[in-house]
Coordinates of C-alpha atoms in Angstrom, one line a residue:
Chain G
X1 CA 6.4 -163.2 62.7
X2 CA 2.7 -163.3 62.4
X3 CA 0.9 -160.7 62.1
X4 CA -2.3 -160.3 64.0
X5 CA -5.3 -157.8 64.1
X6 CA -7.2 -157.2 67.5
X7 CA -10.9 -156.3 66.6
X8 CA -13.5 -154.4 68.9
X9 CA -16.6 -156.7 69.1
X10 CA -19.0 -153.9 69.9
X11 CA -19.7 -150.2 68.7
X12 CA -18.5 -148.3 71.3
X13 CA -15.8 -145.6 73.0
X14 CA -12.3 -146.7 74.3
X15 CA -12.5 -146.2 77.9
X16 CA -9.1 -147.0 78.9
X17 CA -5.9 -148.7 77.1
X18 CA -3.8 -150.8 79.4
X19 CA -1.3 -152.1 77.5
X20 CA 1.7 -150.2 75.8
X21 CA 3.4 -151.0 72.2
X22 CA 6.2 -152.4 72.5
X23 CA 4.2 -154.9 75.5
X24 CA 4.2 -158.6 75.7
X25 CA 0.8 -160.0 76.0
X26 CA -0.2 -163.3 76.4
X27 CA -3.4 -164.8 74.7
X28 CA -6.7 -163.9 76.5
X29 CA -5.0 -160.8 77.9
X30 CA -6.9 -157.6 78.5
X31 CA -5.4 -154.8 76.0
X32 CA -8.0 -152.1 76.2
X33 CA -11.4 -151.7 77.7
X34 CA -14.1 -150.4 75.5
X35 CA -17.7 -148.4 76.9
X36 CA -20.7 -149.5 75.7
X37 CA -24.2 -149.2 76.7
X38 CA -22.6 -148.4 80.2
X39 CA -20.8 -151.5 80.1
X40 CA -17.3 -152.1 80.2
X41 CA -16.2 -154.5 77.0
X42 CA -12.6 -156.0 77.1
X43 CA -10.8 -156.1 74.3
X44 CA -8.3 -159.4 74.9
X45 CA -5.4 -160.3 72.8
X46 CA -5.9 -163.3 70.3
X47 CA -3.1 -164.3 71.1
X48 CA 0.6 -164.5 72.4
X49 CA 3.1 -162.0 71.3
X50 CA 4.2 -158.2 71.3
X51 CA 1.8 -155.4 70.9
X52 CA 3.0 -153.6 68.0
X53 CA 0.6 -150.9 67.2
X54 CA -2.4 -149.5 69.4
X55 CA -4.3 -147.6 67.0
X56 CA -7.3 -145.9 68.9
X57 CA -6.8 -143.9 71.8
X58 CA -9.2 -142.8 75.3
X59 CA -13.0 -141.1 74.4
X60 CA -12.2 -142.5 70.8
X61 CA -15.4 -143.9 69.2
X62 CA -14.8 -147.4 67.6
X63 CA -17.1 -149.3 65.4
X64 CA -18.1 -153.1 65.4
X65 CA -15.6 -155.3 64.0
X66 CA -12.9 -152.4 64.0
X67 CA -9.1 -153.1 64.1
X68 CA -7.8 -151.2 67.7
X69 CA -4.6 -153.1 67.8
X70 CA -2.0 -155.3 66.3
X71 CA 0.0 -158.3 67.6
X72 CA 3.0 -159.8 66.4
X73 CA 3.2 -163.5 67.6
Chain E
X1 CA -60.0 -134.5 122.0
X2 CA -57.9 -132.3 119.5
X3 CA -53.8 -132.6 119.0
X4 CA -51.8 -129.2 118.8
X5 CA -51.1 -129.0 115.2
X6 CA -48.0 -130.6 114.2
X7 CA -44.7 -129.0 114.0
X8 CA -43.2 -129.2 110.5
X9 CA -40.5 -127.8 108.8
X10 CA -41.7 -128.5 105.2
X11 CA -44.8 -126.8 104.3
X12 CA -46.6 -128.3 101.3
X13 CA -45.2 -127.2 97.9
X14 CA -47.7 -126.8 95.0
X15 CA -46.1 -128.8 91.8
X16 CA -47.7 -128.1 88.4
X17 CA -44.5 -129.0 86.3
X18 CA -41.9 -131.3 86.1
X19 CA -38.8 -131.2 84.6
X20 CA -37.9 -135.6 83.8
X21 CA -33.9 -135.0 83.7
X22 CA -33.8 -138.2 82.4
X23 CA -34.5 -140.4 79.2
X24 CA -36.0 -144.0 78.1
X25 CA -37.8 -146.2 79.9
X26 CA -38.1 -144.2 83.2
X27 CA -38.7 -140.7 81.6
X28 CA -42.0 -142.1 80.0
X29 CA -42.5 -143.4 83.4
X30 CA -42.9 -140.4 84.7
X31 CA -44.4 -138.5 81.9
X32 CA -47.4 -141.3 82.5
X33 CA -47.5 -139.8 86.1
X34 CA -47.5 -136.8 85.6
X35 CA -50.1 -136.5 83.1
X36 CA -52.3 -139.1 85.6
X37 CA -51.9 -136.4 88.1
X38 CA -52.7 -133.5 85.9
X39 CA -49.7 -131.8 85.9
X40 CA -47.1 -130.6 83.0
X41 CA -43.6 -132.2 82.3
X42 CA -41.0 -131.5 80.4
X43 CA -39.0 -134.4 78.5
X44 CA -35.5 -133.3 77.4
X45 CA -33.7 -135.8 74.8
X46 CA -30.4 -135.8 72.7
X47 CA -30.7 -136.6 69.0
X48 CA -30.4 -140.5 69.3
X49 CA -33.4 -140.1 71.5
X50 CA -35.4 -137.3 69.3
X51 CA -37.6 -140.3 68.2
X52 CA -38.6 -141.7 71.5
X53 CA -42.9 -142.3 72.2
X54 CA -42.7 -139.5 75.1
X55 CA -41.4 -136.8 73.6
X56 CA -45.4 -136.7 72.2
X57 CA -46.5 -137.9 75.9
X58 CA -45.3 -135.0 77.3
X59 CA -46.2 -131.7 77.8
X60 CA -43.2 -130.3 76.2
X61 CA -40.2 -131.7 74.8
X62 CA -36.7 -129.8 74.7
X63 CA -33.5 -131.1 72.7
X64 CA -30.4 -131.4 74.5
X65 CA -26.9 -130.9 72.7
X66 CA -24.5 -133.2 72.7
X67 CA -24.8 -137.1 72.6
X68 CA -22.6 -138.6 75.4
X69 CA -24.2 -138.5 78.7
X70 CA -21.7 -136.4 80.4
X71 CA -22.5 -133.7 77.6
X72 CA -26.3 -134.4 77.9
X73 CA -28.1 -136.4 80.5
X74 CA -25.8 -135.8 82.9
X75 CA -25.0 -131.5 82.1
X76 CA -26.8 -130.2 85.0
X77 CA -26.3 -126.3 84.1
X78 CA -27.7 -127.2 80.1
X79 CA -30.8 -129.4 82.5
X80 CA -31.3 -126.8 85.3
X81 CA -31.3 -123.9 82.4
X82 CA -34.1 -125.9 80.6
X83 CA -36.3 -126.0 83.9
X84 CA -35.6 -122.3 84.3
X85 CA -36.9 -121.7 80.9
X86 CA -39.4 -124.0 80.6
X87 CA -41.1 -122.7 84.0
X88 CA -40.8 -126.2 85.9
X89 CA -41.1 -125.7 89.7
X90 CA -39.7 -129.5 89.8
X91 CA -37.2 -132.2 88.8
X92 CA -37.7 -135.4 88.9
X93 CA -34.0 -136.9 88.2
X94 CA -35.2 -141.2 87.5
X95 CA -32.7 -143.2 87.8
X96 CA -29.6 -143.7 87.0
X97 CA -28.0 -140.7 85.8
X98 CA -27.5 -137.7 88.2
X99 CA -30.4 -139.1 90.6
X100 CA -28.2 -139.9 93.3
X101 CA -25.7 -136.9 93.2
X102 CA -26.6 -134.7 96.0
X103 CA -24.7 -131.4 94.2
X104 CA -27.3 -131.8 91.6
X105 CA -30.2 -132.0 93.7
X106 CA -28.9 -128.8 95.8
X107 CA -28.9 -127.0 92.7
X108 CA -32.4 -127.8 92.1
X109 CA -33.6 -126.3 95.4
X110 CA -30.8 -123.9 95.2
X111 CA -32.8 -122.6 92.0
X112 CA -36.2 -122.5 94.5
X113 CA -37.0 -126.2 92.7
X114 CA -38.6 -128.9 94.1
X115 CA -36.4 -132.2 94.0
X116 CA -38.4 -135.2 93.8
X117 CA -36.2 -137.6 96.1
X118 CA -34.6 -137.8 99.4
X119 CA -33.4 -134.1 101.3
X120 CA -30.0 -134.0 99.4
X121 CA -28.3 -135.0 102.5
X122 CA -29.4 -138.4 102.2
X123 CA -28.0 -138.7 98.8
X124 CA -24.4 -137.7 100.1
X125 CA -24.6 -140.2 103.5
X126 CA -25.8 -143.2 101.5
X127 CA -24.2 -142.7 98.4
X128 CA -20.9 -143.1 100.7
X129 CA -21.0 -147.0 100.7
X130 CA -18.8 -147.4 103.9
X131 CA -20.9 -144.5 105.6
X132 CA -23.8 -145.7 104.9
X133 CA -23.2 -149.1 106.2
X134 CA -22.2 -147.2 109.6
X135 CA -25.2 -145.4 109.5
X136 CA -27.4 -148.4 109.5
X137 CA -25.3 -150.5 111.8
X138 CA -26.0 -148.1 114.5
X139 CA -29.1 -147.9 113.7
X140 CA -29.5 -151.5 114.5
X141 CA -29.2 -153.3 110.7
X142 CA -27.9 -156.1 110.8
X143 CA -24.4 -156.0 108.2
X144 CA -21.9 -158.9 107.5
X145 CA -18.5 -158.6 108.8
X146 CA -16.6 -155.7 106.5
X147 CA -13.9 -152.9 107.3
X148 CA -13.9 -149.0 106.8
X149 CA -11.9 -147.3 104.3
X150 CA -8.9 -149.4 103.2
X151 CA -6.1 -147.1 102.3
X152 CA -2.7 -149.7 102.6
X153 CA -1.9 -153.0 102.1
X154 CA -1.3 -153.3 105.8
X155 CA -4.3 -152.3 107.1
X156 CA -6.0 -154.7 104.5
X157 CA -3.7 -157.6 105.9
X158 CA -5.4 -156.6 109.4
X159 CA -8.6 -156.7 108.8
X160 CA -8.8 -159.7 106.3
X161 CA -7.3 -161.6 109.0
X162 CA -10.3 -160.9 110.9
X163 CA -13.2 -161.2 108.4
X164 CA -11.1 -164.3 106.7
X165 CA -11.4 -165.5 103.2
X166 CA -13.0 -165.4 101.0
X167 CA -13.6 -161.8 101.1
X168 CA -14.5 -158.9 98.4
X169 CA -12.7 -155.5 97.5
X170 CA -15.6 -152.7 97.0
X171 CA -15.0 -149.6 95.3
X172 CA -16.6 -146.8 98.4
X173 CA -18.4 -144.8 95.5
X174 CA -19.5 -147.0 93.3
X175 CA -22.2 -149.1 92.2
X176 CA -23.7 -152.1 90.1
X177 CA -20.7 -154.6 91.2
X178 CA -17.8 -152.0 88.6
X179 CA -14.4 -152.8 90.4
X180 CA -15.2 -155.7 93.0
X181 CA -12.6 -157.9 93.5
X182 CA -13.1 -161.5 95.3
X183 CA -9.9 -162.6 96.9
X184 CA -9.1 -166.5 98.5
X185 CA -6.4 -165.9 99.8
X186 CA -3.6 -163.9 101.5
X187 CA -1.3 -163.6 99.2
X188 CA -4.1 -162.5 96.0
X189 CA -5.3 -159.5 98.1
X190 CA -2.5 -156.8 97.2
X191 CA -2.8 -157.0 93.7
X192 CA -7.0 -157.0 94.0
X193 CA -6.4 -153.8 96.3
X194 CA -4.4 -152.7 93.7
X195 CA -6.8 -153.2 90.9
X196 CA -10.0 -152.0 92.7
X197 CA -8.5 -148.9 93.6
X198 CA -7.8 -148.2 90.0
X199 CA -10.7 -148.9 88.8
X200 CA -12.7 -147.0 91.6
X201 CA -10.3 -143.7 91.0
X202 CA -10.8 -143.7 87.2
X203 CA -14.5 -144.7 87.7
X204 CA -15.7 -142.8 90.5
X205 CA -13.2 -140.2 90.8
X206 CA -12.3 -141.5 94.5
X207 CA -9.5 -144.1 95.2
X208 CA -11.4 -145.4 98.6
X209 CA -12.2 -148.7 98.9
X210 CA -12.8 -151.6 101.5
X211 CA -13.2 -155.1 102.2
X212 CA -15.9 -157.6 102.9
X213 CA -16.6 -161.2 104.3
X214 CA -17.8 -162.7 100.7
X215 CA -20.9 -164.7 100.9
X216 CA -21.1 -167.6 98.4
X217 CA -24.4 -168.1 96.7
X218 CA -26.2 -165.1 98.4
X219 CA -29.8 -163.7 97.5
X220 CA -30.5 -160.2 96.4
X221 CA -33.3 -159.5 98.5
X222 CA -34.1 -155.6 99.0
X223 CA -36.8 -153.9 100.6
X224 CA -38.9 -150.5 99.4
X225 CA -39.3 -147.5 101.7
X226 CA -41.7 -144.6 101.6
X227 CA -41.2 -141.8 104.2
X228 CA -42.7 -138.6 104.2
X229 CA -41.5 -135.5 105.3
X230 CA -43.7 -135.3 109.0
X231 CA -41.3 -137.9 110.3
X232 CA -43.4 -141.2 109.2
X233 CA -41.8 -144.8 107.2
X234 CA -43.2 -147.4 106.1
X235 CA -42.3 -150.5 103.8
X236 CA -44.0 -152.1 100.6
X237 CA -42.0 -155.8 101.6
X238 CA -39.7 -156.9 99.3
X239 CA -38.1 -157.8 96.2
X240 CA -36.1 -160.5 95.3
X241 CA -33.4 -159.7 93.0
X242 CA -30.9 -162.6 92.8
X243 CA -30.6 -163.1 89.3
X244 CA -28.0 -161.2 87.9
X245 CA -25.6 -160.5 84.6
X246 CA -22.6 -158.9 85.2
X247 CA -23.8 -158.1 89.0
X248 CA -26.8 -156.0 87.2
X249 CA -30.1 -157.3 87.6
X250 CA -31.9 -159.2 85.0
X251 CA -35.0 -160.4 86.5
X252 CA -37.1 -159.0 89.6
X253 CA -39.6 -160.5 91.7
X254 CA -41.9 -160.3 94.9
X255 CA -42.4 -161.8 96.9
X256 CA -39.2 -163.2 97.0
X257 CA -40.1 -167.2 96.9
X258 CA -38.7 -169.8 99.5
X259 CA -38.0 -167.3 102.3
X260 CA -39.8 -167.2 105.7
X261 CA -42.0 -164.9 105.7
X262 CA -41.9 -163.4 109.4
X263 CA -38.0 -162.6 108.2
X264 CA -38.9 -160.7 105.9
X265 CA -41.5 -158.6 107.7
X266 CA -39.2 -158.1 110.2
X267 CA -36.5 -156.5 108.3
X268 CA -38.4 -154.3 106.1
X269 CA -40.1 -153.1 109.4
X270 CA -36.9 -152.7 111.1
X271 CA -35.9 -150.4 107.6
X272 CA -38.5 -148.6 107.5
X273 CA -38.5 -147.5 111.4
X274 CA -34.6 -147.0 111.1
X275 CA -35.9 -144.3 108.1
X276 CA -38.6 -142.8 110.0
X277 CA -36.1 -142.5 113.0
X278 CA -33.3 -141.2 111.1
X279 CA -35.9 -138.5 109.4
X280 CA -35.5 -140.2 106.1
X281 CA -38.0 -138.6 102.9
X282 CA -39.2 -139.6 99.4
X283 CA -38.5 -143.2 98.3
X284 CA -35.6 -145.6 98.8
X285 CA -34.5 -149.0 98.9
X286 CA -32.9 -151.1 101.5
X287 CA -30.6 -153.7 99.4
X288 CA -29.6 -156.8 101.5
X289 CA -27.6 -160.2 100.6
X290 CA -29.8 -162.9 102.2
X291 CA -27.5 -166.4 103.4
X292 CA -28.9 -169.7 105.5
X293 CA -31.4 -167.5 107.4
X294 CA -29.1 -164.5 107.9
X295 CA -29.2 -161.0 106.2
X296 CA -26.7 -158.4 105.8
X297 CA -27.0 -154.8 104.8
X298 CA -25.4 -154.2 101.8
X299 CA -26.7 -150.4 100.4
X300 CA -28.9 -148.0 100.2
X301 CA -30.4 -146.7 96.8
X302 CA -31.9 -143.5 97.2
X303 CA -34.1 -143.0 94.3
X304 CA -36.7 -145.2 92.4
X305 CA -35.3 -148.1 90.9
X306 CA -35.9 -149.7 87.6
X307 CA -37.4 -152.6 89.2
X308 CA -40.3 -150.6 91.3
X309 CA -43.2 -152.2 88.8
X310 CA -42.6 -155.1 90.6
X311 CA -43.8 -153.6 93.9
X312 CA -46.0 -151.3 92.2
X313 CA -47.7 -154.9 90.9
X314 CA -48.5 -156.8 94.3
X315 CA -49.3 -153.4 96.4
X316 CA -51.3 -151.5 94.3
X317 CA -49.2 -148.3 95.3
X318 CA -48.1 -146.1 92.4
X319 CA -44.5 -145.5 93.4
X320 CA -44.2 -142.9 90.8
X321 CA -47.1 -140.5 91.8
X322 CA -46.2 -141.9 95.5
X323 CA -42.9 -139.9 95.0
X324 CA -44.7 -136.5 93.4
X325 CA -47.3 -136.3 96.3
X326 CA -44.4 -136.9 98.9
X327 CA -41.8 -134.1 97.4
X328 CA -44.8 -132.0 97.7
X329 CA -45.1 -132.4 101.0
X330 CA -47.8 -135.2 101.2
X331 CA -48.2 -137.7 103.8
X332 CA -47.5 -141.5 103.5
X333 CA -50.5 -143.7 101.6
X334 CA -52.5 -146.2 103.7
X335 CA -50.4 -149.4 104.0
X336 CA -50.9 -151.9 101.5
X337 CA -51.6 -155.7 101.5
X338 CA -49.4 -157.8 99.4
X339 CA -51.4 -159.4 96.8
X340 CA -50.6 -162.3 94.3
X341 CA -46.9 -162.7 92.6
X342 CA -44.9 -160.0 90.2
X343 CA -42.1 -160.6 88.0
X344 CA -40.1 -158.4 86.3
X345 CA -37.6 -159.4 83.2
X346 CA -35.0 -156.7 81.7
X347 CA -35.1 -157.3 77.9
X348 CA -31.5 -155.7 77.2
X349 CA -30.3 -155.0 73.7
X350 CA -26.8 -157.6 74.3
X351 CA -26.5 -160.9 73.0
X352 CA -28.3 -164.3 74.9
X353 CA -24.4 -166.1 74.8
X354 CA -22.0 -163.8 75.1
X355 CA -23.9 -160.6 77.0
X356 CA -22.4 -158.5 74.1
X357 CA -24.2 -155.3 73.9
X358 CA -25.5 -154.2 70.3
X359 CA -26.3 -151.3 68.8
X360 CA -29.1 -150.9 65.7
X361 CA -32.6 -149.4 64.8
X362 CA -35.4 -151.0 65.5
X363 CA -36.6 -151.7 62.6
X364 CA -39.4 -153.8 64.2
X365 CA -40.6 -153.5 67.8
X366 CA -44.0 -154.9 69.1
X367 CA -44.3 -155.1 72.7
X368 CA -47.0 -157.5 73.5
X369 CA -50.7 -156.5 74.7
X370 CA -51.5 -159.8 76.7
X371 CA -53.9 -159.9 80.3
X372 CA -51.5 -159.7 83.5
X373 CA -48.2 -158.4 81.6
X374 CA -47.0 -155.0 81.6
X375 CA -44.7 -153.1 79.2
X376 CA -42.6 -150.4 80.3
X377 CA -40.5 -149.1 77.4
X378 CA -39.3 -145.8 75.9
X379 CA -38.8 -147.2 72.5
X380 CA -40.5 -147.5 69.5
X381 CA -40.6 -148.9 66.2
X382 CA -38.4 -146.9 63.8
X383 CA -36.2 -145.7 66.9
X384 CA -32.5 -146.0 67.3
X385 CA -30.7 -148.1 69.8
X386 CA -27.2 -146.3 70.4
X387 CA -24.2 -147.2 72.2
X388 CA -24.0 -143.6 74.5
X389 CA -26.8 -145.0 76.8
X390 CA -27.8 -148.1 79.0
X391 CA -28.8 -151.6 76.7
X392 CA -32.6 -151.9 78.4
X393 CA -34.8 -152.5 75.9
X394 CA -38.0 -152.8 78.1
X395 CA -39.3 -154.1 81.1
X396 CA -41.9 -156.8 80.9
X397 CA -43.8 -157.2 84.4
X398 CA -46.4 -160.1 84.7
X399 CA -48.4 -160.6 87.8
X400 CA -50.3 -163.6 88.6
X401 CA -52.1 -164.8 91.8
X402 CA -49.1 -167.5 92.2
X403 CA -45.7 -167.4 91.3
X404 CA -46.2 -169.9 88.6
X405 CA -48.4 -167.9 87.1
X406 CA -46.8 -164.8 86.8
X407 CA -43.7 -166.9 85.4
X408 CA -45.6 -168.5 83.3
X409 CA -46.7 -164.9 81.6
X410 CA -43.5 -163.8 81.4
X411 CA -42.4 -166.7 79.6
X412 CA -45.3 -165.9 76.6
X413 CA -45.1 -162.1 76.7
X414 CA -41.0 -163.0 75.8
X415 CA -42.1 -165.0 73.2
X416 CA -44.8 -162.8 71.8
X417 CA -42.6 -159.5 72.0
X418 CA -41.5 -158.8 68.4
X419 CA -37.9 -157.0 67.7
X420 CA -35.8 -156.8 65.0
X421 CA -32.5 -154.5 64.2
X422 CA -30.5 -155.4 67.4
X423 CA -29.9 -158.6 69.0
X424 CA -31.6 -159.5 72.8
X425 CA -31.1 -161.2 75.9
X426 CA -34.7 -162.5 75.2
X427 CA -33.4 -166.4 75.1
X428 CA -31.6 -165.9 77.8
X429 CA -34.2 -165.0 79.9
X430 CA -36.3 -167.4 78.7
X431 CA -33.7 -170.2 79.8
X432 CA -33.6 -168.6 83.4
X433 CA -37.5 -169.0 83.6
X434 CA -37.4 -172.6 82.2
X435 CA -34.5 -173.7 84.5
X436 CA -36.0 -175.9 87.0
X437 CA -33.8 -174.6 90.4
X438 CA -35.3 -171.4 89.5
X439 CA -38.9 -172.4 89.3
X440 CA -38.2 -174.1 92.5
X441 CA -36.9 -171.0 94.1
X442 CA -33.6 -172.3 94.4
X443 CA -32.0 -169.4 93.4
X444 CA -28.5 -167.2 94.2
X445 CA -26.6 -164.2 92.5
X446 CA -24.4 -166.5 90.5
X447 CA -27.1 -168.5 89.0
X448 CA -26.6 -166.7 85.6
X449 CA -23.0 -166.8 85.4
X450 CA -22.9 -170.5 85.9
X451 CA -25.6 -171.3 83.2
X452 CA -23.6 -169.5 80.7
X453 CA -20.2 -170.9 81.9
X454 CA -21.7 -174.5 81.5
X455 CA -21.1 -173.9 78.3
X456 CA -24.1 -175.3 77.2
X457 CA -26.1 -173.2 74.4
X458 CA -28.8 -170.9 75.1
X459 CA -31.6 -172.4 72.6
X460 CA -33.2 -170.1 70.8
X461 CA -36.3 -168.8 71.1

């Protein structure tokens, strides 16, 4: 199984997280949606597979290029 | 002959000092007002924004804690305790914000303030999307073919059966396009209700949503009010507003180009005598989707809005002072000729491609000084851009005495304004100005969404 890091592509806060470890997602699939600069920034799976760790939660502050999930394809 | 004196209820109010409950571009705004008019304000700012040019502008600055706008911007009892010790006798709320939330402006005059905008009734009646469409229905508006308050999947069979597809799920509460849904068909529109209800509950705080006919390719056209408090409206035309990112506007102009002229006029007039009927103050805007000659009311926004230079431009009126002198019980200013072509871009801090929003300091930024072009800003060089507030950069207005002019400003003062430390929309813009539909004035809402889904790249600038 591949191991694969989901990466917020803004600095911003975790506005709501839609998808549950343990999910199947498919590739292109909304897992979170991030604030920023009142916009709301999806964060989508890179690809197909089971969401195995969700590593930020609601309000939570999140950096450019930071790892807020992990898929196992 | 002499008139009995007329019968008001508002006596004037003397205002010597505002309190801008606001930040950025629209706080220096009004900072610029005030001190035009002679009177004090009061900026407040978090520390993100301790930085910003009109906290020196204005007559007194106060820090705010927190960062987030809920804990800042948006904390009425830290904002209404700042005009109670700072000795304001007004607040102007912007836009944005808590502008349009009549609890807030209660307070205000609850604490013996004035608030500059609409009688806080207004602000609940319009604010209410479905309500306010009713409102102006009656009143003789014309609106496209919608519903009231969807609360079951039944119900929404109903009535899409009757408006037909496609047709849009709106969020009651909400604004700036957050939770629409477009649905073709029959069989799409449970899970859309589905979704915009969520999105409207967590968003808005209210599950209530309902449906409209969708109009392909529509134009944003909107039209400014003024009413004062002695039972007088009148309009300053319109502004076209078609081009759009994410349903927020990017670039603002008036007149609005390639529209019939009498069709115009005869809308904002019927607005504006709807307003001075319904006993409407202050400032507001009529928003409207325009479609092969038809128009349909779409909200109303009761507050400035960011695009009022545009009006400001072609009138001569100052909106801002126009919305002081009214709150203080003034009466309307002489009506104003439309004169030459304004245009308005929104320089965001998001990237040209992918409308990413980014965060930085500015480590330069050097608006440009040219003839016809105004800057509005509340930035500066040195000055953080953070992710707790909006991405708007600044707003460059050019006017010219035709459209091509005025386009043809905004196309240098793009290319002449200076920023580095976060990434802009600057290219983008510049390929909406250069695209040849929209110098012809063949424009719609989705014009922006299909130039970036061509795929083609946005050339640099």
């Amino acid at each position: 199984m591949a191991r694969q890091d989901v990466e917020s592509e803004v600095t911003g806060n975790v506005w709501k997280v839609l998808k549950s470890v343990g999910d199947s997602v498919a590739e292109g699939e909304v897992i979170m949606i991030l604030e920023s600069m009142k916009m709301e920034i999806p964060v989508e799976s890179p690809a197909s597979g089971t969401l195995s760790q969700v590593l930020v939660e609601p309000e939570e502050q999140v950096e450019e290029d930071q790892v807020v999930a992990v898929i196992e394809s | 002959m002499t008139q009995p004196e007329q019968q008001t209820s508002s006596q004037p109010r003397a205002i010597r000092k505002i309190l801008i409950a606001n930040r950025g571009a629209i706080a220096r705004r009004i900072v610029r007002a005030c001190n035009e008019l002679g009177l004090e304000s009061v900026v407040v700012h978090t520390s993100v924004d301790a930085h910003a040019p009109y906290i020196d502008e204005a007559s007194e600055a106060h820090a705010l804690r927190g960062l987030r706008p809920a804990d800042s911007y948006l904390d009425q009892e830290q904002l209404l305790g700042i005009a109670r010790t700072s000795g304001a006798d007004a607040v102007h709320p912007g836009y944005g914000f808590l502008s349009e939330n009549a609890g807030f402006a209660q307070k205000v005059i609850d604490a013996g303030l004035t608030f500059i905008g609409p009688d806080p009734v207004w602000l609940e009646r319009m604010g209410d999307k479905v309500n306010a469409r009713r409102i102006m229905a009656e009143q003789g508006m014309p609106v496209f073919d919608g519903s009231d308050f969807i609360t079951d999947l039944a119900t929404a069979h109903e009535v899409a059966q009757t408006i037909g597809f496609p047709l849009v799920v709106k969020p009651s509460g909400g604004g700036g396009g957050m939770g629409m849904q477009v649905v073709e068909q029959m069989d799409a529109l449970e899970s859309a209700l589905t979704q915009a209800q969520a999105v409207a509950a967590a968003a808005f705080g209210s599950s209530d949503v309902y449906l409209e006919r969708w109009i392909a390719r529509p134009r944003h056209i909107e039209y400014q009010i003024l009413a004062d408090e002695h039972g007088n409206a009148m309009h300053l035309y319109e502004r076209e507003c078609s081009i759009q990112r994410r349903h927020q506007k990017l670039i603002e102009e008036s007149p609005a180009p390639g529209i019939d002229a009498s069709l115009l006029r005869e809308q904002a007039e019927r607005g504006a005598e709807i307003c001075a009927r319904l006993g409407y103050n202050n400032v507001g805007t009529l928003e409207t989707l325009y479609s092969d000659g038809s128009s349909g009311f779409l909200e109303m926004n009761t507050r400035i809005q960011v695009e009022h230079g545009v009006t400001e431009e072609v009138t001569g009126v100052d909106l801002v002072q126009q919305q002081i002198l009214l709150a203080a019980g003034g009466r309307l200013p002489e009506p104003a000729e439309l004169s030459g072509h304004a245009i308005e871009v929104r320089l965001y801090a998001e990237d040209s491609q992918t409308l990413m929003p980014s965060t930085g300091v500015l480590r330069i930024f050097q608006p440009p000084q040219l003839f016809g072009v105004r800057v509005e800003t509340g930035y500066q060089q040195g000055q953080e851009v953070s992710p707790y507030y909006d991405a708007l950069l600044a707003k460059i207005i050019a006017k010219g005495r035709t459209r091509e002019q005025a386009i043809g400003r905004a196309v240098v003062a793009l290319q002449a304004f200076t920023i580095q430390g976060v990434q802009t929309n600057a290219a983008l813009l510049l390929r909406v100005l250069r695209d040849t539909a929209f110098l012809r004035g063949d424009i719609d809402t989705g014009m922006v969404a299909r130039i970036l889904r061509s795929g083609q790249r946005i050339p640099a600038l």
